[in-house]
Amino acid sequence: MAQIDWDSLGFDAYRTRTVVLAHYRDGAWSDIQTTETFSLTIDPFTQGLHYAISCFEGLKVFRQKDGSIIMFRPEKNAARMARSARFLGLPEPSEEMFIKMCELCVKNNMEFLPPYGHQASLYLRPLLFAPHPQMQLVPYPEVTLAVMCAPAGSYYGAHLRSAAAVIPGDYDRAAPKGTGSYKLSANYAGTFVPYKIAHEQGYAELLYLNSATRQFVDEFGSSNFFGIKGGNTYVTPLSDSVLPSITNMTLQECAADFGLKVEKRPVPLEELAEFDEAGGCGTAVVITPMSHIDMKPVLAEPTVSRSFRYEEDGAVGPWCTKLYKRITGIQFGEIEDIHGWCHKI
Ligand SMILES: Cc1ncc(COP(=O)(O)O)c(C=O)c1O
C-alpha cells in the first residue's frame, strides 16, 4: 500500500481494501460478506439505477488520543437509514446489522484509519439500493447493503475558515411532503449543476429555501443551516423537507451544554439579517462557518439581490469556533464524552 499523507487528505472516493456486503432476498438477509474486487455485478434494468431506489448514510470513525477507536453515534445513522428504506419500500437493515457491518468495514480497512493527531478520520459510506430488474413502479422486496469507507481529511486542515454561500432563486431542493427529509440518492442529483455554477462563482455552498413559499430557510445542499442570535441562542430550521442531521442534533446538545438557548423552528428568510453567526453543519465538514450569504434571482447571472454578511472572508466567529472545538474534541477523545456519543470498536 502506498504511504498515505494523512495531512493532505480531502473528502473523496477511495480504493481501500474491503467492501462489506449483505443481500436481502426471499424474505431473509444473507450472511455478511466482504469483497476486495471493488466492483458489483448488476442487471442493466436494476431499479436502483433507473428509479433511484437507493439511499445512503455517512458517519465517521476516529482514532482517539488514548488509542481507542470509536464510531460517532452510529445508532442514529442506522435509524435514519431504516427510515429512508421504509420510505422507499425496501427491507430495513436492523441497527445491530448496520453497526456490525460498519465495524467489520473498519476492522478490514484498519490501515486506512488515520492515526490520532492529523485531524483526519475514516468516513464510512453505507449504501442501500434495489438491485432487482423491474420496469413497474412498485417496490420489490430485494435489497443490497454495501458498506465502504474512505480516509477523510478535516476539510480545513488545522484551522476552521469561513466560506460564502448563495441562495439560488431558480433552483429548489425538495418538495413539502416529498423526499427532502430522507437521505435518498435522488435528493443529490438535482444539486450537481447548481453546485458547479456556484463553485465557478466562488461560493462553497448553496442555501435552499422552502420550495412551497420560498419564505423560509431550509438547508444547504450538503448540510443543515444554523445561526447564532443575540449572543445567546442557537437557531435551526424546523421543516418537513430538511434532512435530520446528526451533527446538528449533536451541536444543539453542545449549545445547550454551553448554556445557549436552542430554537428549532421555521426560520424566515428575513431573519438571515439578524444572526451574529451562521453556518452549515454535517458529518463531512462538522461546521462550515459562513462569511456571507448572497441571494441571486438567477444563479447563473451576475445580479445579487441581497447579501447577508457575517464575517470577513475566512474569519470565524466565537460560537462557531467553540462548537467546532467541542464536537471535534469529543470525537478525538480530548474532551469527556458526557453524552455517550462515542461507540467503541
Ligand atoms: C442535505 C444534507 N443535509 C444535512 C446533512 C448533514 O447530516 P449529518 O450531520 O447527519 O451528516 C447532510 C449530510 O451530511 C446532507 O447531505
GROMACS .gro file of C-alpha atoms and ligand atoms in nm:
model
  361
    1MET     CA    1   0.000   0.000   0.000
    2ALA     CA    2   0.128   0.346  -0.090
    3GLN     CA    3   0.208   0.567   0.208
    4ILE     CA    4  -0.089   0.794   0.284
    5ASP     CA    5  -0.019   1.160   0.359
    6TRP     CA    6  -0.267   1.198   0.646
    7ASP     CA    7  -0.236   1.577   0.645
    8SER     CA    8  -0.345   1.632   0.288
    9LEU     CA    9  -0.649   1.408   0.270
   10GLY     CA   10  -0.958   1.555   0.107
   11PHE     CA   11  -1.307   1.408   0.102
   12ASP     CA   12  -1.332   1.171  -0.189
   13ALA     CA   13  -1.399   0.819  -0.311
   14TYR     CA   14  -1.103   0.597  -0.221
   15ARG     CA   15  -0.994   0.248  -0.310
   16THR     CA   16  -0.939   0.085   0.028
   17ARG     CA   17  -0.907  -0.291   0.086
   18THR     CA   18  -1.254  -0.425   0.150
   19VAL     CA   19  -1.623  -0.354   0.090
   20VAL     CA   20  -1.875  -0.523   0.321
   21LEU     CA   21  -2.194  -0.657   0.164
   22ALA     CA   22  -2.525  -0.818   0.256
   23HIS     CA   23  -2.825  -0.904   0.037
   24TYR     CA   24  -3.189  -0.941   0.129
   25ARG     CA   25  -3.388  -1.175  -0.091
   26ASP     CA   26  -3.659  -1.441  -0.045
   27GLY     CA   27  -3.750  -1.291   0.291
   28ALA     CA   28  -3.410  -1.311   0.460
   29TRP     CA   29  -3.073  -1.140   0.484
   30SER     CA   30  -2.770  -1.329   0.357
   31ASP     CA   31  -2.462  -1.374   0.571
   32ILE     CA   32  -2.240  -1.067   0.574
   33GLN     CA   33  -1.972  -1.097   0.306
   34THR     CA   34  -1.662  -0.900   0.217
   35THR     CA   35  -1.511  -0.837  -0.123
   36GLU     CA   36  -1.185  -0.690  -0.240
   37THR     CA   37  -1.282  -0.656  -0.606
   38PHE     CA   38  -1.445  -0.314  -0.577
   39SER     CA   39  -1.695  -0.397  -0.848
   40LEU     CA   40  -2.055  -0.512  -0.825
   41THR     CA   41  -2.239  -0.704  -1.096
   42ILE     CA   42  -2.583  -0.558  -1.154
   43ASP     CA   43  -2.858  -0.610  -1.410
   44PRO     CA   44  -2.891  -0.314  -1.651
   45PHE     CA   45  -3.262  -0.299  -1.563
   46THR     CA   46  -3.191  -0.258  -1.192
   47GLN     CA   47  -3.445  -0.035  -1.013
   48GLY     CA   48  -3.164   0.128  -0.818
   49LEU     CA   49  -3.029   0.285  -1.135
   50HIS     CA   50  -3.348   0.359  -1.328
   51TYR     CA   51  -3.566   0.489  -1.048
   52ALA     CA   52  -3.306   0.594  -0.787
   53ILE     CA   53  -3.436   0.334  -0.542
   54SER     CA   54  -3.131   0.397  -0.333
   55CYS     CA   55  -3.037   0.566  -0.006
   56PHE     CA   56  -2.714   0.605   0.186
   57GLU     CA   57  -2.552   0.716   0.509
   58GLY     CA   58  -2.233   0.886   0.614
   59LEU     CA   59  -2.058   0.853   0.950
   60LYS     CA   60  -1.707   0.882   1.083
   61VAL     CA   61  -1.462   0.666   1.276
   62PHE     CA   62  -1.191   0.830   1.485
   63ARG     CA   63  -0.868   0.715   1.641
   64GLN     CA   64  -0.866   0.895   1.975
   65LYS     CA   65  -0.594   1.045   2.187
   66ASP     CA   66  -0.568   0.735   2.410
   67GLY     CA   67  -0.560   0.497   2.111
   68SER     CA   68  -0.929   0.395   2.128
   69ILE     CA   69  -1.118   0.360   1.802
   70ILE     CA   70  -1.472   0.497   1.800
   71MET     CA   71  -1.766   0.542   1.564
   72PHE     CA   72  -1.964   0.858   1.626
   73ARG     CA   73  -2.335   0.798   1.704
   74PRO     CA   74  -2.379   0.506   1.456
   75GLU     CA   75  -2.719   0.415   1.601
   76LYS     CA   76  -2.853   0.746   1.470
   77ASN     CA   77  -2.734   0.662   1.117
   78ALA     CA   78  -2.883   0.313   1.149
   79ALA     CA   79  -3.220   0.461   1.243
   80ARG     CA   80  -3.205   0.717   0.961
   81MET     CA   81  -3.120   0.450   0.704
   82ALA     CA   82  -3.410   0.235   0.827
   83ARG     CA   83  -3.639   0.537   0.786
   84SER     CA   84  -3.512   0.604   0.432
   85ALA     CA   85  -3.559   0.234   0.347
   86ARG     CA   86  -3.918   0.241   0.474
   87PHE     CA   87  -3.988   0.546   0.258
   88LEU     CA   88  -3.858   0.359  -0.049
   89GLY     CA   89  -4.049   0.041   0.039
   90LEU     CA   90  -3.725  -0.151   0.090
   91PRO     CA   91  -3.642  -0.406   0.359
   92GLU     CA   92  -3.476  -0.228   0.653
   93PRO     CA   93  -3.143  -0.339   0.795
   94SER     CA   94  -3.161  -0.369   1.174
   95GLU     CA   95  -2.948  -0.142   1.392
   96GLU     CA   96  -2.747  -0.445   1.500
   97MET     CA   97  -2.671  -0.549   1.143
   98PHE     CA   98  -2.591  -0.194   1.031
   99ILE     CA   99  -2.343  -0.144   1.316
  100LYS     CA  100  -2.191  -0.491   1.271
  101MET     CA  101  -2.124  -0.421   0.902
  102CYS     CA  102  -1.975  -0.080   0.981
  103GLU     CA  103  -1.748  -0.234   1.244
  104LEU     CA  104  -1.637  -0.504   1.003
  105CYS     CA  105  -1.560  -0.241   0.740
  106VAL     CA  106  -1.335  -0.060   0.989
  107LYS     CA  107  -1.160  -0.380   1.103
  108ASN     CA  108  -1.095  -0.488   0.744
  109ASN     CA  109  -0.961  -0.148   0.641
  110MET     CA  110  -0.765  -0.061   0.952
  111GLU     CA  111  -0.460   0.060   0.760
  112PHE     CA  112  -0.675   0.341   0.616
  113LEU     CA  113  -0.785   0.472   0.958
  114PRO     CA  114  -0.583   0.790   1.016
  115PRO     CA  115  -0.365   0.800   1.329
  116TYR     CA  116  -0.451   1.048   1.603
  117GLY     CA  117  -0.312   1.397   1.557
  118HIS     CA  118  -0.391   1.469   1.192
  119GLN     CA  119  -0.748   1.597   1.230
  120ALA     CA  120  -0.846   1.313   0.997
  121SER     CA  121  -1.088   1.021   1.024
  122LEU     CA  122  -1.226   0.722   0.837
  123TYR     CA  123  -1.554   0.808   0.665
  124LEU     CA  124  -1.799   0.517   0.633
  125ARG     CA  125  -2.048   0.519   0.348
  126PRO     CA  126  -2.327   0.257   0.381
  127LEU     CA  127  -2.534   0.235   0.059
  128LEU     CA  128  -2.869   0.054   0.032
  129PHE     CA  129  -3.014   0.001  -0.313
  130ALA     CA  130  -3.266  -0.209  -0.503
  131PRO     CA  131  -3.082  -0.444  -0.740
  132HIS     CA  132  -3.395  -0.606  -0.883
  133PRO     CA  133  -3.452  -0.563  -1.260
  134GLN     CA  134  -3.803  -0.422  -1.289
  135MET     CA  135  -3.993  -0.169  -1.501
  136GLN     CA  136  -4.300  -0.135  -1.280
  137LEU     CA  137  -4.318   0.141  -1.024
  138VAL     CA  138  -4.375  -0.080  -0.722
  139PRO     CA  139  -4.131  -0.189  -0.452
  140TYR     CA  140  -3.973  -0.532  -0.478
  141PRO     CA  141  -3.852  -0.696  -0.157
  142GLU     CA  142  -3.488  -0.732  -0.251
  143VAL     CA  143  -3.202  -0.508  -0.148
  144THR     CA  144  -2.824  -0.486  -0.131
  145LEU     CA  145  -2.644  -0.312   0.155
  146ALA     CA  146  -2.282  -0.222   0.081
  147VAL     CA  147  -2.057  -0.052   0.337
  148MET     CA  148  -1.744   0.114   0.204
  149CYS     CA  149  -1.502   0.363   0.354
  150ALA     CA  150  -1.251   0.633   0.273
  151PRO     CA  151  -0.992   0.815   0.481
  152ALA     CA  152  -1.104   1.176   0.504
  153GLY     CA  153  -0.931   1.498   0.599
  154SER     CA  154  -1.078   1.775   0.806
  155TYR     CA  155  -1.172   1.996   0.507
  156TYR     CA  156  -0.996   2.288   0.676
  157GLY     CA  157  -0.671   2.138   0.795
  158ALA     CA  158  -0.591   2.269   1.140
  159HIS     CA  159  -0.783   2.595   1.102
  160LEU     CA  160  -1.153   2.648   1.053
  161ARG     CA  161  -1.226   2.903   0.780
  162SER     CA  162  -1.547   3.071   0.672
  163ALA     CA  163  -1.684   3.040   0.322
  164ALA     CA  164  -1.957   3.200   0.113
  165ALA     CA  165  -2.298   3.058   0.021
  166VAL     CA  166  -2.558   3.154  -0.235
  167ILE     CA  167  -2.938   3.120  -0.236
  168PRO     CA  168  -3.023   3.010  -0.590
  169GLY     CA  169  -3.350   3.180  -0.695
  170ASP     CA  170  -3.408   2.937  -0.979
  171TYR     CA  171  -3.344   2.604  -0.805
  172ASP     CA  172  -3.529   2.410  -0.534
  173ARG     CA  173  -3.406   2.111  -0.339
  174ALA     CA  174  -3.711   1.929  -0.206
  175ALA     CA  175  -4.088   1.950  -0.214
  176PRO     CA  176  -4.300   1.962   0.102
  177LYS     CA  177  -4.410   1.605   0.187
  178GLY     CA  178  -4.153   1.484  -0.066
  179THR     CA  179  -3.812   1.324  -0.027
  180GLY     CA  180  -3.614   1.602   0.144
  181SER     CA  181  -3.608   1.461   0.496
  182TYR     CA  182  -3.477   1.122   0.381
  183LYS     CA  183  -3.119   1.053   0.282
  184LEU     CA  184  -3.207   0.940  -0.069
  185SER     CA  185  -2.957   0.934  -0.353
  186ALA     CA  186  -3.218   1.113  -0.566
  187ASN     CA  187  -3.203   1.426  -0.348
  188TYR     CA  188  -2.847   1.496  -0.456
  189ALA     CA  189  -2.895   1.457  -0.832
  190GLY     CA  190  -3.053   1.800  -0.869
  191THR     CA  191  -2.770   1.975  -0.686
  192PHE     CA  192  -2.482   1.884  -0.920
  193VAL     CA  193  -2.539   2.156  -1.180
  194PRO     CA  194  -2.620   2.439  -0.937
  195TYR     CA  195  -2.315   2.340  -0.727
  196LYS     CA  196  -2.097   2.359  -1.038
  197ILE     CA  197  -2.230   2.705  -1.123
  198ALA     CA  198  -2.196   2.823  -0.762
  199HIS     CA  199  -1.838   2.692  -0.729
  200GLU     CA  200  -1.739   2.868  -1.052
  201GLN     CA  201  -1.856   3.192  -0.886
  202GLY     CA  202  -1.656   3.127  -0.569
  203TYR     CA  203  -1.944   3.009  -0.348
  204ALA     CA  204  -1.876   2.699  -0.143
  205GLU     CA  205  -2.240   2.624  -0.063
  206LEU     CA  206  -2.596   2.650  -0.191
  207LEU     CA  207  -2.860   2.754   0.061
  208TYR     CA  208  -3.206   2.632  -0.038
  209LEU     CA  209  -3.532   2.795   0.071
  210ASN     CA  210  -3.852   2.601   0.135
  211SER     CA  211  -3.986   2.535  -0.211
  212ALA     CA  212  -4.357   2.589  -0.128
  213THR     CA  213  -4.334   2.960  -0.040
  214ARG     CA  214  -3.963   3.049  -0.063
  215GLN     CA  215  -4.015   3.249   0.257
  216PHE     CA  216  -3.818   3.023   0.492
  217VAL     CA  217  -3.466   2.881   0.512
  218ASP     CA  218  -3.445   2.505   0.457
  219GLU     CA  219  -3.086   2.383   0.438
  220PHE     CA  220  -2.763   2.380   0.240
  221GLY     CA  221  -2.714   2.128  -0.039
  222SER     CA  222  -2.493   1.910   0.179
  223SER     CA  223  -2.556   2.027   0.535
  224ASN     CA  224  -2.808   2.180   0.775
  225PHE     CA  225  -2.830   2.551   0.850
  226PHE     CA  226  -2.782   2.706   1.193
  227GLY     CA  227  -2.748   3.063   1.314
  228ILE     CA  228  -2.644   3.226   1.641
  229LYS     CA  229  -2.862   3.511   1.752
  230GLY     CA  230  -2.830   3.773   2.023
  231GLY     CA  231  -2.512   3.609   2.151
  232ASN     CA  232  -2.720   3.351   2.340
  233THR     CA  233  -2.941   3.147   2.104
  234TYR     CA  234  -2.875   2.862   1.858
  235VAL     CA  235  -3.143   2.868   1.587
  236THR     CA  236  -3.201   2.595   1.330
  237PRO     CA  237  -3.490   2.540   1.085
  238LEU     CA  238  -3.779   2.307   1.157
  239SER     CA  239  -3.901   2.191   0.816
  240ASP     CA  240  -4.055   1.881   0.656
  241SER     CA  241  -3.804   1.894   0.376
  242VAL     CA  242  -3.476   1.910   0.569
  243LEU     CA  243  -3.254   1.610   0.642
  244PRO     CA  244  -3.242   1.540   1.018
  245SER     CA  245  -2.868   1.598   1.056
  246ILE     CA  246  -2.692   1.405   1.330
  247THR     CA  247  -2.426   1.676   1.351
  248ASN     CA  248  -2.698   1.936   1.402
  249MET     CA  249  -2.859   1.722   1.675
  250THR     CA  250  -2.517   1.699   1.841
  251LEU     CA  251  -2.449   2.072   1.807
  252GLN     CA  252  -2.786   2.152   1.964
  253GLU     CA  253  -2.683   1.945   2.267
  254CYS     CA  254  -2.337   2.107   2.274
  255ALA     CA  255  -2.501   2.451   2.250
  256ALA     CA  256  -2.729   2.365   2.544
  257ASP     CA  257  -2.424   2.242   2.740
  258PHE     CA  258  -2.269   2.586   2.683
  259GLY     CA  259  -2.586   2.750   2.818
  260LEU     CA  260  -2.721   2.868   2.482
  261LYS     CA  261  -3.094   2.863   2.421
  262VAL     CA  262  -3.182   2.624   2.138
  263GLU     CA  263  -3.465   2.712   1.900
  264LYS     CA  264  -3.577   2.464   1.632
  265ARG     CA  265  -3.848   2.642   1.439
  266PRO     CA  266  -3.925   2.785   1.095
  267VAL     CA  267  -3.659   3.044   1.009
  268PRO     CA  268  -3.794   3.329   0.792
  269LEU     CA  269  -3.561   3.441   0.515
  270GLU     CA  270  -3.560   3.793   0.666
  271GLU     CA  271  -3.409   3.656   0.984
  272LEU     CA  272  -3.082   3.589   0.799
  273ALA     CA  273  -3.013   3.959   0.857
  274GLU     CA  274  -3.038   3.912   1.236
  275PHE     CA  275  -2.784   3.638   1.303
  276ASP     CA  276  -2.444   3.716   1.455
  277GLU     CA  277  -2.302   3.399   1.301
  278ALA     CA  278  -2.435   3.149   1.050
  279GLY     CA  279  -2.306   2.810   0.944
  280GLY     CA  280  -2.363   2.477   0.781
  281CYS     CA  281  -2.322   2.152   0.972
  282GLY     CA  282  -2.278   1.792   0.864
  283THR     CA  283  -2.060   1.487   0.916
  284ALA     CA  284  -1.809   1.568   0.643
  285VAL     CA  285  -1.734   1.926   0.743
  286VAL     CA  286  -1.864   1.935   1.101
  287ILE     CA  287  -1.915   2.313   1.067
  288THR     CA  288  -1.878   2.548   0.769
  289PRO     CA  289  -1.898   2.899   0.911
  290MET     CA  290  -2.046   3.142   0.659
  291SER     CA  291  -1.867   3.465   0.573
  292HIS     CA  292  -2.175   3.582   0.380
  293ILE     CA  293  -2.484   3.453   0.204
  294ASP     CA  294  -2.585   3.614  -0.127
  295MET     CA  295  -2.929   3.586  -0.288
  296LYS     CA  296  -2.939   3.555  -0.666
  297PRO     CA  297  -3.266   3.561  -0.860
  298VAL     CA  298  -3.093   3.353  -1.132
  299LEU     CA  299  -2.790   3.159  -1.017
  300ALA     CA  300  -2.600   3.174  -1.346
  301GLU     CA  301  -2.646   3.551  -1.384
  302PRO     CA  302  -2.444   3.819  -1.207
  303THR     CA  303  -2.725   4.003  -1.023
  304VAL     CA  304  -2.714   3.969  -0.643
  305SER     CA  305  -3.042   4.097  -0.497
  306ARG     CA  306  -2.939   4.082  -0.130
  307SER     CA  307  -2.635   3.994   0.073
  308PHE     CA  308  -2.621   3.887   0.438
  309ARG     CA  309  -2.274   3.933   0.587
  310TYR     CA  310  -2.141   3.759   0.898
  311GLU     CA  311  -1.760   3.751   0.885
  312GLU     CA  312  -1.469   3.878   0.679
  313ASP     CA  313  -1.372   3.612   0.424
  314GLY     CA  314  -1.202   3.329   0.609
  315ALA     CA  315  -1.270   3.467   0.959
  316VAL     CA  316  -1.469   3.259   1.209
  317GLY     CA  317  -1.698   3.379   1.487
  318PRO     CA  318  -1.661   3.277   1.854
  319TRP     CA  319  -1.958   3.038   1.871
  320CYS     CA  320  -1.870   2.850   1.553
  321THR     CA  321  -1.518   2.811   1.691
  322LYS     CA  322  -1.639   2.694   2.035
  323LEU     CA  323  -1.892   2.448   1.894
  324TYR     CA  324  -1.644   2.308   1.640
  325LYS     CA  325  -1.379   2.257   1.910
  326ARG     CA  326  -1.626   2.088   2.141
  327ILE     CA  327  -1.760   1.836   1.893
  328THR     CA  328  -1.419   1.751   1.742
  329GLY     CA  329  -1.267   1.739   2.092
  330ILE     CA  330  -1.522   1.474   2.193
  331GLN     CA  331  -1.468   1.282   1.867
  332PHE     CA  332  -1.092   1.268   1.916
  333GLY     CA  333  -1.123   1.181   2.287
  334GLU     CA  334  -0.975   1.510   2.410
  335ILE     CA  335  -1.296   1.620   2.586
  336GLU     CA  336  -1.505   1.393   2.809
  337ASP     CA  337  -1.791   1.225   2.622
  338ILE     CA  338  -2.059   1.305   2.881
  339HIS     CA  339  -2.347   1.214   2.649
  340GLY     CA  340  -2.214   0.871   2.545
  341TRP     CA  341  -2.185   0.957   2.174
  342CYS     CA  342  -1.867   0.760   2.108
  343HIS     CA  343  -1.927   0.393   2.018
  344LYS     CA  344  -1.608   0.198   2.088
  345ILE     CA  345  -1.498  -0.062   1.836
  346LIG     C1  346  -2.862   1.756   0.257
  346LIG     C2  347  -2.789   1.726   0.382
  346LIG     N1  348  -2.826   1.789   0.494
  346LIG     C3  349  -2.763   1.767   0.610
  346LIG     C4  350  -2.657   1.679   0.619
  346LIG     C5  351  -2.589   1.658   0.750
  346LIG     O1  352  -2.628   1.538   0.810
  346LIG     P1  353  -2.532   1.466   0.912
  346LIG     O2  354  -2.498   1.564   1.016
  346LIG     O3  355  -2.611   1.353   0.966
  346LIG     O4  356  -2.412   1.424   0.833
  346LIG     C6  357  -2.616   1.609   0.505
  346LIG     C7  358  -2.508   1.510   0.508
  346LIG     O5  359  -2.405   1.520   0.557
  346LIG     C8  360  -2.683   1.634   0.384
  346LIG     O6  361  -2.644   1.572   0.273
   0.00000   0.00000   0.00000
